[in-house]
Coordinates of N, CA and C in Angstrom, one line a residue:
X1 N 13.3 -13.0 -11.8 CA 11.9 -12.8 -11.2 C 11.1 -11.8 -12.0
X2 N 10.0 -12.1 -12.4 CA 9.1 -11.2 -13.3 C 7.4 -10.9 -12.0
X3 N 7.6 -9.7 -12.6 CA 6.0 -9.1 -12.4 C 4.8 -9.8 -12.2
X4 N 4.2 -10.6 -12.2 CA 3.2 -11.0 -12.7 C 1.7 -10.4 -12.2
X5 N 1.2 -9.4 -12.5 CA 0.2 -8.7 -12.2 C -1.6 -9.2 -13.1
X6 N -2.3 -9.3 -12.6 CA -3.6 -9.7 -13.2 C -4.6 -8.3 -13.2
X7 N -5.4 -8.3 -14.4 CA -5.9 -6.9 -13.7 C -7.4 -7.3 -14.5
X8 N -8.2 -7.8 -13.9 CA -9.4 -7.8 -13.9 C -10.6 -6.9 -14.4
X9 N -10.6 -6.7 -15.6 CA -11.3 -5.4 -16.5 C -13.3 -5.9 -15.6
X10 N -13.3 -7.1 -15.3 CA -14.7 -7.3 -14.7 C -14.9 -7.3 -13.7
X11 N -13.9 -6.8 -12.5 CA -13.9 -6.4 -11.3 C -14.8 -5.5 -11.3
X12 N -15.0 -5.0 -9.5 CA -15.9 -3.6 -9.4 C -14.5 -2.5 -9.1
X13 N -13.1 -3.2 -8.3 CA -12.2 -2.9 -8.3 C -11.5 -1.6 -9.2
X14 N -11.0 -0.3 -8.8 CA -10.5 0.0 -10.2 C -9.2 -0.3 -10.4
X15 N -8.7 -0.7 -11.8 CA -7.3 -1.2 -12.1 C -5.9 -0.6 -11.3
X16 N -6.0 1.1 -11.2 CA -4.8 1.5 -10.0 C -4.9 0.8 -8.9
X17 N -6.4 -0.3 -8.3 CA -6.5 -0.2 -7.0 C -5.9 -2.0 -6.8
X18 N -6.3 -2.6 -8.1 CA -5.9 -3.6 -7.5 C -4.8 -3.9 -8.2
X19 N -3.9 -3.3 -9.0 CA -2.0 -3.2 -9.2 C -1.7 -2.6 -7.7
X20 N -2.2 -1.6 -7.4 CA -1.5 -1.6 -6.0 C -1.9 -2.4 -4.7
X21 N -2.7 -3.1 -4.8 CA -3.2 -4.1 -3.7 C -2.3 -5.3 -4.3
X22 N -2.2 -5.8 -5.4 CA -1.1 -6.7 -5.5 C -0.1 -6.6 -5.7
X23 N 0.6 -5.5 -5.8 CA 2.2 -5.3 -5.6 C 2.4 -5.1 -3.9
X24 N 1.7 -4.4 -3.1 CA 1.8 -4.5 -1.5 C 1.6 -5.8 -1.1
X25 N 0.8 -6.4 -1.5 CA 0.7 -8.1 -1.2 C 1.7 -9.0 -1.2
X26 N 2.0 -8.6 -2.4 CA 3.5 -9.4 -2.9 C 4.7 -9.0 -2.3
X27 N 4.9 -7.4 -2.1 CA 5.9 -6.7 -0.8 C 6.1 -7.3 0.1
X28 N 4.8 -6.9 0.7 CA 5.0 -7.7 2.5 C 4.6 -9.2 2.1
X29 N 4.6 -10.0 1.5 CA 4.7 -11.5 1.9 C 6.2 -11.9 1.5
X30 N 7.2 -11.0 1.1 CA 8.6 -11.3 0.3 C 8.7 -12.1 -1.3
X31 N 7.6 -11.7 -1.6 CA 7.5 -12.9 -2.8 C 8.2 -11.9 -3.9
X32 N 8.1 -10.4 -3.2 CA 8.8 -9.0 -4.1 C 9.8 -8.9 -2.5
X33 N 11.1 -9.1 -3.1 CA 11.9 -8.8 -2.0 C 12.6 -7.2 -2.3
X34 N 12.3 -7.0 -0.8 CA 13.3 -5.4 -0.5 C 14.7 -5.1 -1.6
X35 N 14.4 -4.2 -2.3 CA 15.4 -4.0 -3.7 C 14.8 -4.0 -4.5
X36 N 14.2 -5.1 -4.8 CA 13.8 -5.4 -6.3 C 12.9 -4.1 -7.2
X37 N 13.6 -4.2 -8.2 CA 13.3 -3.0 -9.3 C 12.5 -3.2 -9.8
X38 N 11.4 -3.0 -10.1 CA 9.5 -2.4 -10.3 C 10.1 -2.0 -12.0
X39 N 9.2 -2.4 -12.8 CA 9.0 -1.8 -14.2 C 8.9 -0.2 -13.8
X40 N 9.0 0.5 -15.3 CA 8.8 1.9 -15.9 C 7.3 1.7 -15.3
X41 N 6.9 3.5 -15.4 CA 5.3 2.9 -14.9 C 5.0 3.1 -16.7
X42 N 5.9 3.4 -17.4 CA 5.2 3.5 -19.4 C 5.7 2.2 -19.3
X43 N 6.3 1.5 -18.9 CA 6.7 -0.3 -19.3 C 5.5 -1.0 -18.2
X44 N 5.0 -0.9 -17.5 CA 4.2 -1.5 -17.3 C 3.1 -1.3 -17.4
X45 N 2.5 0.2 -18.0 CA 1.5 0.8 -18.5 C 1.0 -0.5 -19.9
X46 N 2.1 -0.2 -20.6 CA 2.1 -1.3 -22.3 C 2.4 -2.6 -21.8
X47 N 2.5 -3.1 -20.6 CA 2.6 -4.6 -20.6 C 1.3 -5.3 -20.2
X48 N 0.6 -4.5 -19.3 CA -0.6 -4.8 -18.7 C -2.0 -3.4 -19.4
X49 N -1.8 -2.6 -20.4 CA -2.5 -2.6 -21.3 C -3.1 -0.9 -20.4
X50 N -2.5 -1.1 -19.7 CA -3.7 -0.1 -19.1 C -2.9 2.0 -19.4
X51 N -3.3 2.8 -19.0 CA -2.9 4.4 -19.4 C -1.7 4.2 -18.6
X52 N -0.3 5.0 -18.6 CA 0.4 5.5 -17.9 C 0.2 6.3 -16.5
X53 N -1.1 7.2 -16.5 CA -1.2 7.4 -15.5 C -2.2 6.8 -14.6
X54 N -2.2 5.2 -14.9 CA -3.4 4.6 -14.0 C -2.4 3.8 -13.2
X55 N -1.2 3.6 -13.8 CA 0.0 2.5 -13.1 C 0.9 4.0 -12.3
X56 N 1.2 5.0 -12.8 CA 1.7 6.4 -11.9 C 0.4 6.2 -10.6
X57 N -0.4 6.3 -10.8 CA -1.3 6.7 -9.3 C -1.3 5.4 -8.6
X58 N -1.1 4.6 -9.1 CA -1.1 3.3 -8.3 C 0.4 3.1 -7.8
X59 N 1.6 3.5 -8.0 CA 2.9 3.8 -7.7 C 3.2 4.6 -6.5
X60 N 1.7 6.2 -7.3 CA 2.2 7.1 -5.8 C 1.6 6.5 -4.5
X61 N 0.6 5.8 -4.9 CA -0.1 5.3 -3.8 C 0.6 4.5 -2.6
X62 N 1.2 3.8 -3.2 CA 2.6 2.5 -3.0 C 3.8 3.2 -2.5
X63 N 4.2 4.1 -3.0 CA 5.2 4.9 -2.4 C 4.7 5.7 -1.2
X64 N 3.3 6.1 -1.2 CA 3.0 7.1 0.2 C 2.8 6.1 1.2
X65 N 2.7 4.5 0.9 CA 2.5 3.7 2.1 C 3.3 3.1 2.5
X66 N 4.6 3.2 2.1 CA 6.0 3.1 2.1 C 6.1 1.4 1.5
X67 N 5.7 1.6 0.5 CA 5.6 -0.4 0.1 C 6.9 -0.3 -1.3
X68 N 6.9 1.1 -1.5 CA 7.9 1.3 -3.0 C 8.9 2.8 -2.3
X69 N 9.6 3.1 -3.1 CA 10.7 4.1 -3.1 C 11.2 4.1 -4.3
X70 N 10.8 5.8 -4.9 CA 11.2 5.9 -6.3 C 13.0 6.3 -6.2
X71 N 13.7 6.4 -6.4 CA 15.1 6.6 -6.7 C 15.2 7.4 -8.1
X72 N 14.9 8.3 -8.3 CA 15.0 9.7 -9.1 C 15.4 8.7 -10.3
X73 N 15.9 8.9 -10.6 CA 16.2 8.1 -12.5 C 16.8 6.9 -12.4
X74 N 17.0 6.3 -11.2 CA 17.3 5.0 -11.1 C 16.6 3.9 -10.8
X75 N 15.2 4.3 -10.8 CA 14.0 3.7 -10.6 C 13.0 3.5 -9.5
X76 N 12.2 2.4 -9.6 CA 11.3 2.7 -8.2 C 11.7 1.0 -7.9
X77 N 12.2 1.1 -6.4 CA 12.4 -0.1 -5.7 C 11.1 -0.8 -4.5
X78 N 11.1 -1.6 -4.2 CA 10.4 -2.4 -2.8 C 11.6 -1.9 -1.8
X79 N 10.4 -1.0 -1.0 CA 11.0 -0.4 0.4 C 11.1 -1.4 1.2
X80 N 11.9 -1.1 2.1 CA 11.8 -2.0 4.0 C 10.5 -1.7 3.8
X81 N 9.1 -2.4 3.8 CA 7.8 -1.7 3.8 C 7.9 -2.2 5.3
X82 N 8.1 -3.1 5.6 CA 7.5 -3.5 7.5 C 7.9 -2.4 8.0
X83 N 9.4 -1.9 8.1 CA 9.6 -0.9 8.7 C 9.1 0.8 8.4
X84 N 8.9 0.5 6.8 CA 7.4 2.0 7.0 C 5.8 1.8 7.5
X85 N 5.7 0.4 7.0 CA 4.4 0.5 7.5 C 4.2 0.4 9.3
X86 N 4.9 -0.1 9.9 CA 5.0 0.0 11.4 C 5.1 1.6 11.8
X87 N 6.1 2.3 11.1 CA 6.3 3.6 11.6 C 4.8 4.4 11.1
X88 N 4.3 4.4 10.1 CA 2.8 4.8 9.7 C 1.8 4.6 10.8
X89 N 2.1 3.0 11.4 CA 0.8 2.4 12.1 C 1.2 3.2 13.6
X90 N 2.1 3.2 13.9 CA 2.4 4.3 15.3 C 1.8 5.5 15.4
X91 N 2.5 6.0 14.5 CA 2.0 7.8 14.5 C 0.4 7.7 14.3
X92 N -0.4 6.5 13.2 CA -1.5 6.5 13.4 C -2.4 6.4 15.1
X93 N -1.6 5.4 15.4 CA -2.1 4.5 16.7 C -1.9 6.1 17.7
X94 N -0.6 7.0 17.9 CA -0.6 7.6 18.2 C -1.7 9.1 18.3
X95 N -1.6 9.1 17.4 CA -2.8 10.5 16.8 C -4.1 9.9 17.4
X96 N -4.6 8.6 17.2 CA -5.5 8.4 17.7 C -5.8 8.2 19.2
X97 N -5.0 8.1 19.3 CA -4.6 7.9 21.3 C -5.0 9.5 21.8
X98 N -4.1 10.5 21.2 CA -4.4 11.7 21.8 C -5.7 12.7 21.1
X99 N -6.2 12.1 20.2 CA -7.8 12.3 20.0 C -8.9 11.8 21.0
X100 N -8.7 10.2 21.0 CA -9.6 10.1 22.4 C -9.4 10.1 23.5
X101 N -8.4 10.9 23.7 CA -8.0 11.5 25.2 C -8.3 12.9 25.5
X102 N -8.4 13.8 24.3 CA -9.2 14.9 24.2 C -10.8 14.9 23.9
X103 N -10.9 14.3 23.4 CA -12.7 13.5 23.4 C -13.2 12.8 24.9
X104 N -12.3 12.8 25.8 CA -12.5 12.3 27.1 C -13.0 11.4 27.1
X105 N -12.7 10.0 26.2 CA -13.2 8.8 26.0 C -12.4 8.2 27.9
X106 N -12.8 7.3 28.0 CA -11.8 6.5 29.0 C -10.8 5.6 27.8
X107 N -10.0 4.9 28.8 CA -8.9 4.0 28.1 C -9.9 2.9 27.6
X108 N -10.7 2.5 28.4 CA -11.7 1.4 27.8 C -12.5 1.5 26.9
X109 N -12.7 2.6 26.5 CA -13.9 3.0 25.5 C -13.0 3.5 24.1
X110 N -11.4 3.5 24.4 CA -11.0 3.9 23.1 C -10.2 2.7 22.6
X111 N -9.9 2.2 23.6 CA -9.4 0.3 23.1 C -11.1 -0.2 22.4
X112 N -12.2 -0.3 23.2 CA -13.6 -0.7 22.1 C -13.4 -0.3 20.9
X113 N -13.0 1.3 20.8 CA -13.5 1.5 19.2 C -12.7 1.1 18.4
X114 N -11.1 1.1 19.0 CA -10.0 0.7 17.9 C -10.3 -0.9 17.6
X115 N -10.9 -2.1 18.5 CA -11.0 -3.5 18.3 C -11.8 -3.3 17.3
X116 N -13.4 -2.6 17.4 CA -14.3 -2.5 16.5 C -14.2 -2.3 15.4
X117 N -12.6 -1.3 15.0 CA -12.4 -1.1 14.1 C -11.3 -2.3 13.1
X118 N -11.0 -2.6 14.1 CA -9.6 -3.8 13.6 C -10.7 -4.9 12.9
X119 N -11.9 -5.1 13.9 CA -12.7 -6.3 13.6 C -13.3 -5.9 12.0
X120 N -14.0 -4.7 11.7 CA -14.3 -4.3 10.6 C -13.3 -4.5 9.2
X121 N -12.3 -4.2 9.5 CA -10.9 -3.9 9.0 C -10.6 -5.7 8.7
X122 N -10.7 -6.1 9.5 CA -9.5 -7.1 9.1 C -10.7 -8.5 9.1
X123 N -12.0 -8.1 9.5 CA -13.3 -9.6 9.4 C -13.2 -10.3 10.3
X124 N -12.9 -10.2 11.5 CA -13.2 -11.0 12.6 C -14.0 -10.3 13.6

């Protein structure tokens, strides 16, 4: 299985943003299965042309959303991401629960803003 990353120099996109929008894409759809070992970020810096630290910030990025896991000198793997990104979306869903309950929203008025936000978020 090989990489295959595109990186669009005529996007408005910047290059960290859409290597890590398509390595998370590829994560969670399994097309990058759980395990699988991710290039150097200097080997994939020189394969797709771009600085070393444009593929590093698009790594850390990936790794804080739990989509990668670096392994110290053994590389950076594809995390269980469902099961970090679920545990992310909790503690998010959470924090925001006890914000608009201190904001003295009602339950109705803090389910509106989260849908409002899902709709914005996701285009429906």
């Amino acid at each position: 299985m090989t990489l295959r990353i595109i990186v669009d120099t005529d996007s408005p996109a910047a290059p960290y943003e859409q290597l890590r929008a398509q390595i998370a894409e590829r994560a969670r759809a399994g097309a990058l299965p759980v395990g699988y070992r991710l290039p150097t970020v200097r080997g994939l810096a020189e394969e797709l042309g771009l600085a070393a630290n444009t593929v590093a910030k698009a790594y850390k990025a990936l790794e804080a959303d739990g989509v990668i896991e670096t392994r110290g000198r053994n590389g950076t793997f594809v995390a269980a991401a469902g099961d970090a990104a679920s545990r992310r979306a909790a503690a998010a869903a959470a924090a925001f629960a006890e914000e608009a309950h201190r904001l003295g929203l009602t339950r109705e008025a803090a389910t509106e803003a989260v849908t409002d936000a899902l709709r914005a978020a996701y285009g429906n």
